[in-house]
Amino acid sequence: MAVAQVLEEGGGARVRVVLAPRYCPFASPAHPDAGRMTERGGRWLNGFGLGLREPERSRMLNNDCGEFYGRIMPRAPAGRLQLAVDWCTLMVAFADAHCDEGAAGVRPGDFARLASRVLRVLEVPRAVMGPPGDVLLAAVRDLAERGRTWSTAAQWARVVEEHRGWFYGVLWEFACRAQDRTPALNDYAHMRQHTAAGPATLCWAEIVDGVEIPERDMASPAVRALRELAFTTAAFDDDLFSYGKERWLAARSAHATGCRLNLVDILAQERGLPVHKALEEAVALTNRLTARFARLREQVLPTASGPLRQHLDHLSTLLRGNAEWGLRAGRYSDPDGRHPGAVVTTGSFTDTAPPAGAPGIAALSWLWELPGYG
């Protein structure tokens, strides 16, 4: 295994993170229209009066939402996929502004009020919420109107509930910051899929596909496990990609606290590890989760309905696509939109499967204990 490490160069002007190889036996080709979809998403959001200028506009485009969602659905028609890319463009900007960066990250009341309005507009697009001219709510309303036109009632109900789950997770993070405490690994492990908006992200794929997944499929224990495995793994990967960015920003922030909401920091604190060992353990954990997902997916596929098979394909491309995107995204290499290349994260992939078996985290153990699925 390559040695994982974090290097700070030039007095902290550049942070370099080297990751151990990731096991991920799935393909995730890029969508041919990824760049154009990113540009369209930026124009769409600016069209509501956001008025972004440099460097904020570059920072928004650096999120590269067309590449991100295009790797999840590389063969989707660009016209339909633009809905998901627009959502990603808006919600990444929303998360940066209101969830986890700077002073906004310690104002739970402001977030709760805003989140409740977003949920209401998703539920009832014509509802008047917030002051006139609110850019965020106007964009959410546009997404809701477009999405409801293409979706079934069951699909749209999932959109609303998955966003409710995301906002619940973010409020949990606010509570950690308010108490100035780093959460226990066991708590973080089961909450991370929600704080990273995993289900809220993928709920749009079903609408883009235009095929409703039967509720009996979505509610089955094996499918619930596959979804949790995919969302948790992708979220832990995000922790690896964002680790250098978080260190770079923390060194320049006036709002730094003792609360750490990153898998690497949590492993280091809970197990008394130096950072390079915590990085290795974090990658080893994502590898083990990926291997369990791959094994369980192969067991579920033979009897899966057509819509469910399509959903499992998206979960698979999410795993590899998120990893490919995260290693390249300017979102992580240019932390504030003003310092391109300030963070360099180097990673690779391996075909060598990790050891089988649960990773010893109680909240995740059920994923290895499904009756009938070894």
mmCIF file of C-alpha atoms in Angstrom:
data_model
loop_
_atom_site.group_PDB
_atom_site.id
_atom_site.type_symbol
_atom_site.label_atom_id
_atom_site.label_comp_id
_atom_site.label_asym_id
_atom_site.label_seq_id
_atom_site.Cartn_x
_atom_site.Cartn_y
_atom_site.Cartn_z
ATOM 1 C CA MET A 1 0.000 0.000 0.000
ATOM 2 C CA ALA A 2 1.304 3.465 -0.884
ATOM 3 C CA VAL A 3 2.094 5.645 2.094
ATOM 4 C CA ALA A 4 -0.651 8.218 2.713
ATOM 5 C CA GLN A 5 0.528 11.618 3.810
ATOM 6 C CA VAL A 6 -0.263 15.310 4.139
ATOM 7 C CA LEU A 7 2.415 17.837 3.267
ATOM 8 C CA GLU A 8 2.227 21.587 3.792
ATOM 9 C CA GLU A 9 4.520 23.558 1.513
ATOM 10 C CA GLY A 10 5.527 27.200 1.429
ATOM 11 C CA GLY A 11 4.496 27.844 5.012
ATOM 12 C CA GLY A 12 1.041 26.359 4.362
ATOM 13 C CA ALA A 13 0.490 28.165 1.053
ATOM 14 C CA ARG A 14 -0.008 24.753 -0.560
ATOM 15 C CA VAL A 15 -1.366 21.554 0.944
ATOM 16 C CA ARG A 16 -0.562 18.236 -0.711
ATOM 17 C CA VAL A 17 -2.516 15.087 0.205
ATOM 18 C CA VAL A 18 -1.420 11.659 -1.012
ATOM 19 C CA LEU A 19 -4.036 8.912 -0.681
ATOM 20 C CA ALA A 20 -3.580 5.162 -0.597
ATOM 21 C CA PRO A 21 -5.118 3.295 -3.587
ATOM 22 C CA ARG A 22 -8.924 2.974 -3.706
ATOM 23 C CA TYR A 23 -10.623 -0.308 -4.526
ATOM 24 C CA CYS A 24 -13.529 0.446 -6.863
ATOM 25 C CA PRO A 25 -14.321 -2.218 -9.498
ATOM 26 C CA PHE A 26 -16.802 -0.094 -11.458
ATOM 27 C CA ALA A 27 -16.534 2.016 -14.586
ATOM 28 C CA SER A 28 -17.762 5.584 -14.832
ATOM 29 C CA PRO A 29 -17.229 7.201 -18.237
ATOM 30 C CA ALA A 30 -17.626 10.948 -18.583
ATOM 31 C CA HIS A 31 -20.756 12.403 -20.187
ATOM 32 C CA PRO A 32 -19.927 13.997 -23.570
ATOM 33 C CA ASP A 33 -21.866 17.159 -22.685
ATOM 34 C CA ALA A 34 -20.466 17.567 -19.151
ATOM 35 C CA GLY A 35 -18.717 20.885 -19.773
ATOM 36 C CA ARG A 36 -21.688 22.440 -21.527
ATOM 37 C CA MET A 37 -24.043 21.302 -18.759
ATOM 38 C CA THR A 38 -21.798 22.946 -16.145
ATOM 39 C CA GLU A 39 -21.854 26.221 -18.070
ATOM 40 C CA ARG A 40 -25.634 26.047 -18.540
ATOM 41 C CA GLY A 41 -26.100 25.395 -14.818
ATOM 42 C CA GLY A 42 -24.060 28.477 -13.994
ATOM 43 C CA ARG A 43 -26.030 30.649 -16.413
ATOM 44 C CA TRP A 44 -29.308 29.248 -15.099
ATOM 45 C CA LEU A 45 -28.479 30.115 -11.493
ATOM 46 C CA ASN A 46 -27.089 33.545 -12.345
ATOM 47 C CA GLY A 47 -30.299 34.207 -14.271
ATOM 48 C CA PHE A 48 -32.197 34.532 -10.990
ATOM 49 C CA GLY A 49 -30.198 37.614 -10.082
ATOM 50 C CA LEU A 50 -27.356 35.997 -8.208
ATOM 51 C CA GLY A 51 -25.024 38.461 -9.887
ATOM 52 C CA LEU A 52 -21.836 36.509 -9.293
ATOM 53 C CA ARG A 53 -18.606 38.130 -10.377
ATOM 54 C CA GLU A 54 -15.075 36.829 -10.195
ATOM 55 C CA PRO A 55 -13.821 34.975 -8.218
ATOM 56 C CA GLU A 56 -17.230 33.736 -7.003
ATOM 57 C CA ARG A 57 -18.323 32.798 -10.529
ATOM 58 C CA SER A 58 -15.142 30.775 -11.095
ATOM 59 C CA ARG A 59 -15.607 29.076 -7.768
ATOM 60 C CA MET A 60 -19.149 28.046 -8.711
ATOM 61 C CA LEU A 61 -18.024 26.661 -12.074
ATOM 62 C CA ASN A 62 -15.102 24.912 -10.368
ATOM 63 C CA ASN A 63 -17.664 22.694 -8.643
ATOM 64 C CA ASP A 64 -18.057 21.161 -12.126
ATOM 65 C CA CYS A 65 -21.558 19.823 -11.532
ATOM 66 C CA GLY A 66 -21.893 18.661 -15.125
ATOM 67 C CA GLU A 67 -18.905 16.384 -14.656
ATOM 68 C CA PHE A 68 -20.183 15.152 -11.299
ATOM 69 C CA TYR A 69 -23.693 14.222 -12.381
ATOM 70 C CA GLY A 70 -22.561 13.278 -15.865
ATOM 71 C CA ARG A 71 -20.428 10.515 -14.390
ATOM 72 C CA ILE A 72 -23.416 9.157 -12.484
ATOM 73 C CA MET A 73 -25.563 9.111 -15.637
ATOM 74 C CA PRO A 74 -23.098 9.160 -18.550
ATOM 75 C CA ARG A 75 -25.659 8.055 -21.127
ATOM 76 C CA ALA A 76 -28.607 10.227 -20.058
ATOM 77 C CA PRO A 77 -30.044 12.752 -22.559
ATOM 78 C CA ALA A 78 -28.388 16.075 -21.765
ATOM 79 C CA GLY A 79 -31.690 17.936 -21.879
ATOM 80 C CA ARG A 80 -33.178 15.853 -19.073
ATOM 81 C CA LEU A 81 -29.934 15.530 -17.131
ATOM 82 C CA GLN A 82 -29.660 19.325 -17.015
ATOM 83 C CA LEU A 83 -32.369 19.281 -14.335
ATOM 84 C CA ALA A 84 -30.085 17.318 -11.997
ATOM 85 C CA VAL A 85 -27.054 19.440 -12.919
ATOM 86 C CA ASP A 86 -29.007 22.626 -12.166
ATOM 87 C CA TRP A 87 -30.039 21.196 -8.796
ATOM 88 C CA CYS A 88 -26.417 20.315 -8.052
ATOM 89 C CA THR A 89 -25.249 23.811 -9.040
ATOM 90 C CA LEU A 90 -27.767 25.427 -6.725
ATOM 91 C CA MET A 91 -27.386 23.100 -3.766
ATOM 92 C CA VAL A 92 -23.586 23.121 -3.717
ATOM 93 C CA ALA A 93 -23.719 26.922 -3.654
ATOM 94 C CA PHE A 94 -26.398 26.699 -0.942
ATOM 95 C CA ALA A 95 -24.288 24.308 1.142
ATOM 96 C CA ASP A 96 -21.181 26.495 0.854
ATOM 97 C CA ALA A 97 -23.081 29.619 1.839
ATOM 98 C CA HIS A 98 -25.328 28.257 4.601
ATOM 99 C CA CYS A 99 -24.154 24.864 5.860
ATOM 100 C CA ASP A 100 -20.472 24.391 6.445
ATOM 101 C CA GLU A 101 -18.168 27.309 5.731
ATOM 102 C CA GLY A 102 -17.328 30.446 7.686
ATOM 103 C CA ALA A 103 -19.643 32.262 10.073
ATOM 104 C CA ALA A 104 -22.794 30.680 8.584
ATOM 105 C CA GLY A 105 -21.633 27.312 9.899
ATOM 106 C CA VAL A 106 -22.445 28.317 13.478
ATOM 107 C CA ARG A 107 -25.900 29.861 12.941
ATOM 108 C CA PRO A 108 -28.367 26.964 13.172
ATOM 109 C CA GLY A 109 -31.402 29.232 13.506
ATOM 110 C CA ASP A 110 -30.743 30.902 10.171
ATOM 111 C CA PHE A 111 -30.259 27.549 8.492
ATOM 112 C CA ALA A 112 -33.379 25.978 10.015
ATOM 113 C CA ARG A 113 -35.523 28.905 8.877
ATOM 114 C CA LEU A 114 -34.127 28.769 5.348
ATOM 115 C CA ALA A 115 -34.334 24.977 5.107
ATOM 116 C CA SER A 116 -37.986 24.993 6.150
ATOM 117 C CA ARG A 117 -38.754 27.438 3.351
ATOM 118 C CA VAL A 118 -36.891 25.358 0.781
ATOM 119 C CA LEU A 119 -38.848 22.266 1.825
ATOM 120 C CA ARG A 120 -42.148 24.108 1.597
ATOM 121 C CA VAL A 121 -41.410 25.352 -1.916
ATOM 122 C CA LEU A 122 -40.454 21.809 -2.956
ATOM 123 C CA GLU A 123 -43.763 20.567 -1.532
ATOM 124 C CA VAL A 124 -45.882 23.423 -2.936
ATOM 125 C CA PRO A 125 -44.019 25.456 -5.584
ATOM 126 C CA ARG A 126 -46.624 28.227 -5.596
ATOM 127 C CA ALA A 127 -46.236 28.812 -1.855
ATOM 128 C CA VAL A 128 -44.984 32.307 -1.039
ATOM 129 C CA MET A 129 -42.029 31.904 1.311
ATOM 130 C CA GLY A 130 -39.426 34.481 2.246
ATOM 131 C CA PRO A 131 -39.030 38.037 0.964
ATOM 132 C CA PRO A 132 -39.710 39.007 -2.665
ATOM 133 C CA GLY A 133 -36.737 38.474 -4.925
ATOM 134 C CA ASP A 134 -35.162 35.709 -2.832
ATOM 135 C CA VAL A 135 -32.730 34.150 -5.328
ATOM 136 C CA LEU A 136 -32.483 30.770 -3.617
ATOM 137 C CA LEU A 137 -36.230 30.212 -3.332
ATOM 138 C CA ALA A 138 -36.842 31.414 -6.884
ATOM 139 C CA ALA A 139 -34.354 28.837 -8.174
ATOM 140 C CA VAL A 140 -35.847 26.101 -5.966
ATOM 141 C CA ARG A 141 -39.300 26.982 -7.286
ATOM 142 C CA ASP A 142 -38.094 26.666 -10.877
ATOM 143 C CA LEU A 143 -36.567 23.253 -10.131
ATOM 144 C CA ALA A 144 -39.744 22.117 -8.397
ATOM 145 C CA GLU A 145 -41.981 23.183 -11.260
ATOM 146 C CA ARG A 146 -39.779 21.471 -13.840
ATOM 147 C CA GLY A 147 -39.262 18.372 -11.722
ATOM 148 C CA ARG A 148 -42.937 17.898 -10.909
ATOM 149 C CA THR A 149 -43.757 18.092 -14.620
ATOM 150 C CA TRP A 150 -41.501 15.096 -15.305
ATOM 151 C CA SER A 151 -42.042 13.056 -12.140
ATOM 152 C CA THR A 152 -44.703 10.798 -10.714
ATOM 153 C CA ALA A 153 -46.265 11.610 -7.342
ATOM 154 C CA ALA A 154 -44.175 8.895 -5.682
ATOM 155 C CA GLN A 155 -40.943 10.203 -7.211
ATOM 156 C CA TRP A 156 -41.626 13.743 -6.077
ATOM 157 C CA ALA A 157 -42.527 12.592 -2.571
ATOM 158 C CA ARG A 158 -39.078 10.977 -2.445
ATOM 159 C CA VAL A 159 -37.452 14.253 -3.513
ATOM 160 C CA VAL A 160 -39.087 16.103 -0.621
ATOM 161 C CA GLU A 161 -38.280 13.412 1.959
ATOM 162 C CA GLU A 162 -34.670 13.038 0.853
ATOM 163 C CA HIS A 163 -34.159 16.784 1.242
ATOM 164 C CA ARG A 164 -35.760 16.619 4.666
ATOM 165 C CA GLY A 165 -33.232 13.929 5.549
ATOM 166 C CA TRP A 166 -30.361 16.060 4.268
ATOM 167 C CA PHE A 167 -31.408 19.079 6.297
ATOM 168 C CA TYR A 168 -31.813 16.910 9.391
ATOM 169 C CA GLY A 169 -28.226 15.784 8.909
ATOM 170 C CA VAL A 170 -26.964 19.343 8.525
ATOM 171 C CA LEU A 171 -28.719 20.376 11.749
ATOM 172 C CA TRP A 172 -26.946 17.487 13.488
ATOM 173 C CA GLU A 173 -23.667 18.993 12.277
ATOM 174 C CA PHE A 174 -24.711 22.384 13.627
ATOM 175 C CA ALA A 175 -25.301 20.757 17.020
ATOM 176 C CA CYS A 176 -21.777 19.334 16.974
ATOM 177 C CA ARG A 177 -20.341 22.772 16.220
ATOM 178 C CA ALA A 178 -22.483 24.450 18.862
ATOM 179 C CA GLN A 179 -21.122 22.047 21.472
ATOM 180 C CA ASP A 180 -17.597 22.413 20.046
ATOM 181 C CA ARG A 181 -17.217 18.644 19.915
ATOM 182 C CA THR A 182 -16.026 16.146 17.363
ATOM 183 C CA PRO A 183 -18.598 13.338 17.057
ATOM 184 C CA ALA A 184 -17.830 9.712 17.801
ATOM 185 C CA LEU A 185 -17.002 7.559 14.791
ATOM 186 C CA ASN A 186 -20.082 5.398 15.354
ATOM 187 C CA ASP A 187 -22.378 8.433 15.219
ATOM 188 C CA TYR A 188 -20.596 9.980 12.260
ATOM 189 C CA ALA A 189 -20.641 6.730 10.274
ATOM 190 C CA HIS A 190 -24.416 6.465 10.078
ATOM 191 C CA MET A 191 -25.067 10.208 9.771
ATOM 192 C CA ARG A 192 -22.584 10.925 6.992
ATOM 193 C CA GLN A 193 -24.842 9.717 4.166
ATOM 194 C CA HIS A 194 -27.346 12.381 5.228
ATOM 195 C CA THR A 195 -24.945 15.265 5.929
ATOM 196 C CA ALA A 196 -23.436 14.728 2.470
ATOM 197 C CA ALA A 197 -26.900 14.800 0.812
ATOM 198 C CA GLY A 198 -26.402 11.362 -0.755
ATOM 199 C CA PRO A 199 -30.082 10.349 -1.061
ATOM 200 C CA ALA A 200 -31.058 13.935 -1.967
ATOM 201 C CA THR A 201 -28.527 13.827 -4.787
ATOM 202 C CA LEU A 202 -29.575 10.555 -6.368
ATOM 203 C CA CYS A 203 -33.343 11.064 -6.106
ATOM 204 C CA TRP A 204 -33.114 13.166 -9.283
ATOM 205 C CA ALA A 205 -31.739 10.238 -11.284
ATOM 206 C CA GLU A 206 -35.076 8.421 -11.119
ATOM 207 C CA ILE A 207 -36.809 11.482 -12.557
ATOM 208 C CA VAL A 208 -34.210 11.898 -15.302
ATOM 209 C CA ASP A 209 -34.670 8.225 -16.236
ATOM 210 C CA GLY A 210 -38.441 8.688 -16.382
ATOM 211 C CA VAL A 211 -39.069 5.310 -14.732
ATOM 212 C CA GLU A 212 -40.512 4.899 -11.245
ATOM 213 C CA ILE A 213 -38.797 2.371 -8.964
ATOM 214 C CA PRO A 214 -41.446 0.292 -7.159
ATOM 215 C CA GLU A 215 -41.657 1.085 -3.449
ATOM 216 C CA ARG A 216 -41.402 -2.613 -2.583
ATOM 217 C CA ASP A 217 -37.934 -2.566 -4.171
ATOM 218 C CA MET A 218 -36.777 0.629 -2.463
ATOM 219 C CA ALA A 219 -38.019 -0.585 0.933
ATOM 220 C CA SER A 220 -36.379 -4.011 0.822
ATOM 221 C CA PRO A 221 -33.551 -4.481 3.369
ATOM 222 C CA ALA A 222 -31.010 -5.424 0.687
ATOM 223 C CA VAL A 223 -31.707 -2.318 -1.412
ATOM 224 C CA ARG A 224 -31.686 -0.104 1.670
ATOM 225 C CA ALA A 225 -28.300 -1.588 2.510
ATOM 226 C CA LEU A 226 -26.968 -1.012 -0.998
ATOM 227 C CA ARG A 227 -28.079 2.604 -0.907
ATOM 228 C CA GLU A 228 -26.535 3.199 2.503
ATOM 229 C CA LEU A 229 -23.292 1.552 1.418
ATOM 230 C CA ALA A 230 -23.053 3.666 -1.728
ATOM 231 C CA PHE A 231 -23.996 6.958 -0.094
ATOM 232 C CA THR A 232 -21.740 6.424 2.928
ATOM 233 C CA THR A 233 -18.785 5.385 0.791
ATOM 234 C CA ALA A 234 -19.167 8.385 -1.521
ATOM 235 C CA ALA A 235 -19.442 10.679 1.504
ATOM 236 C CA PHE A 236 -16.299 9.212 3.085
ATOM 237 C CA ASP A 237 -14.531 9.729 -0.245
ATOM 238 C CA ASP A 238 -15.642 13.361 -0.092
ATOM 239 C CA ASP A 239 -13.912 13.584 3.280
ATOM 240 C CA LEU A 240 -10.703 12.387 1.658
ATOM 241 C CA PHE A 241 -10.928 14.850 -1.238
ATOM 242 C CA SER A 242 -11.875 17.760 1.005
ATOM 243 C CA TYR A 243 -9.312 17.095 3.729
ATOM 244 C CA GLY A 244 -6.637 19.300 2.201
ATOM 245 C CA LYS A 245 -9.165 22.020 1.444
ATOM 246 C CA GLU A 246 -10.420 21.977 5.048
ATOM 247 C CA ARG A 247 -6.884 22.278 6.419
ATOM 248 C CA TRP A 248 -6.116 25.139 4.053
ATOM 249 C CA LEU A 249 -9.299 27.035 4.957
ATOM 250 C CA ALA A 250 -8.992 26.370 8.706
ATOM 251 C CA ALA A 251 -5.541 27.957 8.746
ATOM 252 C CA ARG A 252 -7.097 31.156 7.385
ATOM 253 C CA SER A 253 -10.422 31.193 9.215
ATOM 254 C CA ALA A 254 -11.459 33.362 12.136
ATOM 255 C CA HIS A 255 -14.233 30.886 12.951
ATOM 256 C CA ALA A 256 -12.218 27.722 13.574
ATOM 257 C CA THR A 257 -13.472 25.530 16.437
ATOM 258 C CA GLY A 258 -12.506 22.286 18.101
ATOM 259 C CA CYS A 259 -15.230 20.451 16.193
ATOM 260 C CA ARG A 260 -13.988 18.239 13.383
ATOM 261 C CA LEU A 261 -16.466 16.854 10.856
ATOM 262 C CA ASN A 262 -14.187 14.811 8.650
ATOM 263 C CA LEU A 263 -13.560 11.061 8.737
ATOM 264 C CA VAL A 264 -9.778 11.506 8.830
ATOM 265 C CA ASP A 265 -9.844 13.794 11.866
ATOM 266 C CA ILE A 266 -12.373 11.591 13.660
ATOM 267 C CA LEU A 267 -10.257 8.466 13.143
ATOM 268 C CA ALA A 268 -7.152 10.317 14.267
ATOM 269 C CA GLN A 269 -8.829 11.554 17.449
ATOM 270 C CA GLU A 270 -10.727 8.396 18.381
ATOM 271 C CA ARG A 271 -7.909 5.951 17.695
ATOM 272 C CA GLY A 272 -4.977 8.156 18.620
ATOM 273 C CA LEU A 273 -3.472 8.021 15.130
ATOM 274 C CA PRO A 274 -1.105 10.365 13.315
ATOM 275 C CA VAL A 275 -2.678 11.944 10.257
ATOM 276 C CA HIS A 276 -0.980 9.692 7.706
ATOM 277 C CA LYS A 277 -2.246 6.585 9.518
ATOM 278 C CA ALA A 278 -5.739 8.053 9.812
ATOM 279 C CA LEU A 279 -5.714 8.684 6.059
ATOM 280 C CA GLU A 280 -4.759 5.059 5.456
ATOM 281 C CA GLU A 281 -7.526 3.816 7.749
ATOM 282 C CA ALA A 282 -10.071 6.076 6.051
ATOM 283 C CA VAL A 283 -9.199 4.664 2.628
ATOM 284 C CA ALA A 284 -9.239 1.117 4.020
ATOM 285 C CA LEU A 285 -12.742 1.736 5.372
ATOM 286 C CA THR A 286 -14.049 3.048 2.032
ATOM 287 C CA ASN A 287 -12.467 0.042 0.305
ATOM 288 C CA ARG A 288 -14.203 -2.380 2.647
ATOM 289 C CA LEU A 289 -17.568 -0.651 2.157
ATOM 290 C CA THR A 290 -17.080 -0.752 -1.615
ATOM 291 C CA ALA A 291 -16.299 -4.467 -1.544
ATOM 292 C CA ARG A 292 -19.441 -5.154 0.477
ATOM 293 C CA PHE A 293 -21.498 -3.092 -1.978
ATOM 294 C CA ALA A 294 -20.059 -5.027 -4.940
ATOM 295 C CA ARG A 295 -20.768 -8.403 -3.312
ATOM 296 C CA LEU A 296 -24.319 -7.510 -2.270
ATOM 297 C CA ARG A 297 -25.086 -5.936 -5.639
ATOM 298 C CA GLU A 298 -24.206 -9.160 -7.438
ATOM 299 C CA GLN A 299 -26.569 -11.058 -5.158
ATOM 300 C CA VAL A 300 -29.477 -8.669 -5.719
ATOM 301 C CA LEU A 301 -29.136 -8.139 -9.490
ATOM 302 C CA PRO A 302 -30.421 -11.544 -10.744
ATOM 303 C CA THR A 303 -33.944 -10.960 -9.399
ATOM 304 C CA ALA A 304 -34.038 -7.165 -9.706
ATOM 305 C CA SER A 305 -36.719 -5.430 -11.767
ATOM 306 C CA GLY A 306 -35.666 -3.271 -14.713
ATOM 307 C CA PRO A 307 -36.038 0.027 -12.825
ATOM 308 C CA LEU A 308 -34.143 -1.355 -9.835
ATOM 309 C CA ARG A 309 -31.291 -2.598 -12.032
ATOM 310 C CA GLN A 310 -31.016 0.889 -13.479
ATOM 311 C CA HIS A 311 -30.914 2.342 -9.973
ATOM 312 C CA LEU A 312 -28.174 -0.074 -8.911
ATOM 313 C CA ASP A 313 -26.198 0.935 -11.997
ATOM 314 C CA HIS A 314 -26.425 4.577 -10.884
ATOM 315 C CA LEU A 315 -25.238 3.667 -7.394
ATOM 316 C CA SER A 316 -22.249 1.902 -8.965
ATOM 317 C CA THR A 317 -21.337 4.812 -11.236
ATOM 318 C CA LEU A 318 -21.785 7.156 -8.277
ATOM 319 C CA LEU A 319 -19.016 5.323 -6.430
ATOM 320 C CA ARG A 320 -16.462 5.503 -9.215
ATOM 321 C CA GLY A 321 -17.716 8.763 -10.712
ATOM 322 C CA ASN A 322 -17.616 10.638 -7.427
ATOM 323 C CA ALA A 323 -14.057 9.404 -6.878
ATOM 324 C CA GLU A 324 -12.920 10.417 -10.370
ATOM 325 C CA TRP A 325 -14.608 13.813 -10.064
ATOM 326 C CA GLY A 326 -13.277 14.504 -6.577
ATOM 327 C CA LEU A 327 -9.661 13.971 -7.572
ATOM 328 C CA ARG A 328 -9.996 16.595 -10.304
ATOM 329 C CA ALA A 329 -12.593 19.102 -9.134
ATOM 330 C CA GLY A 330 -11.518 22.690 -8.671
ATOM 331 C CA ARG A 331 -13.915 22.709 -5.725
ATOM 332 C CA TYR A 332 -11.158 21.000 -3.741
ATOM 333 C CA SER A 333 -7.981 22.258 -5.417
ATOM 334 C CA ASP A 334 -8.958 25.949 -5.355
ATOM 335 C CA PRO A 335 -10.526 26.329 -1.888
ATOM 336 C CA ASP A 336 -11.734 29.926 -2.141
ATOM 337 C CA GLY A 337 -11.771 30.582 -5.886
ATOM 338 C CA ARG A 338 -8.672 32.735 -5.616
ATOM 339 C CA HIS A 339 -5.876 30.193 -5.213
ATOM 340 C CA PRO A 340 -5.840 27.604 -8.040
ATOM 341 C CA GLY A 341 -3.653 24.651 -7.153
ATOM 342 C CA ALA A 342 -3.468 25.564 -3.470
ATOM 343 C CA VAL A 343 -4.489 21.993 -2.651
ATOM 344 C CA VAL A 344 -3.233 18.965 -4.557
ATOM 345 C CA THR A 345 -4.819 15.582 -3.784
ATOM 346 C CA THR A 346 -3.253 12.561 -5.427
ATOM 347 C CA GLY A 347 -5.048 9.227 -5.591
ATOM 348 C CA SER A 348 -5.165 6.027 -7.609
ATOM 349 C CA PHE A 349 -7.264 2.874 -7.993
ATOM 350 C CA THR A 350 -6.484 -0.775 -7.380
ATOM 351 C CA ASP A 351 -8.035 -4.083 -8.456
ATOM 352 C CA THR A 352 -6.945 -5.746 -5.223
ATOM 353 C CA ALA A 353 -9.994 -6.352 -3.036
ATOM 354 C CA PRO A 354 -9.715 -5.599 0.692
ATOM 355 C CA PRO A 355 -10.273 -8.203 3.415
ATOM 356 C CA ALA A 356 -13.888 -9.341 3.721
ATOM 357 C CA GLY A 357 -15.970 -8.686 6.800
ATOM 358 C CA ALA A 358 -17.479 -5.790 8.698
ATOM 359 C CA PRO A 359 -15.166 -2.927 9.716
ATOM 360 C CA GLY A 360 -16.013 -3.010 13.424
ATOM 361 C CA ILE A 361 -18.314 0.038 13.482
ATOM 362 C CA ALA A 362 -21.510 -0.907 15.306
ATOM 363 C CA ALA A 363 -23.798 1.480 13.409
ATOM 364 C CA LEU A 364 -22.774 -0.122 10.102
ATOM 365 C CA SER A 365 -22.664 -3.766 11.176
ATOM 366 C CA TRP A 366 -26.205 -4.469 9.922
ATOM 367 C CA LEU A 367 -24.912 -4.062 6.365
ATOM 368 C CA TRP A 368 -23.077 -7.365 6.792
ATOM 369 C CA GLU A 369 -25.862 -9.126 8.692
ATOM 370 C CA LEU A 370 -28.694 -9.309 6.166
ATOM 371 C CA PRO A 371 -30.484 -12.680 6.341
ATOM 372 C CA GLY A 372 -29.864 -14.603 3.134
ATOM 373 C CA TYR A 373 -27.037 -12.363 1.923
ATOM 374 C CA GLY A 374 -23.547 -13.508 2.873
#
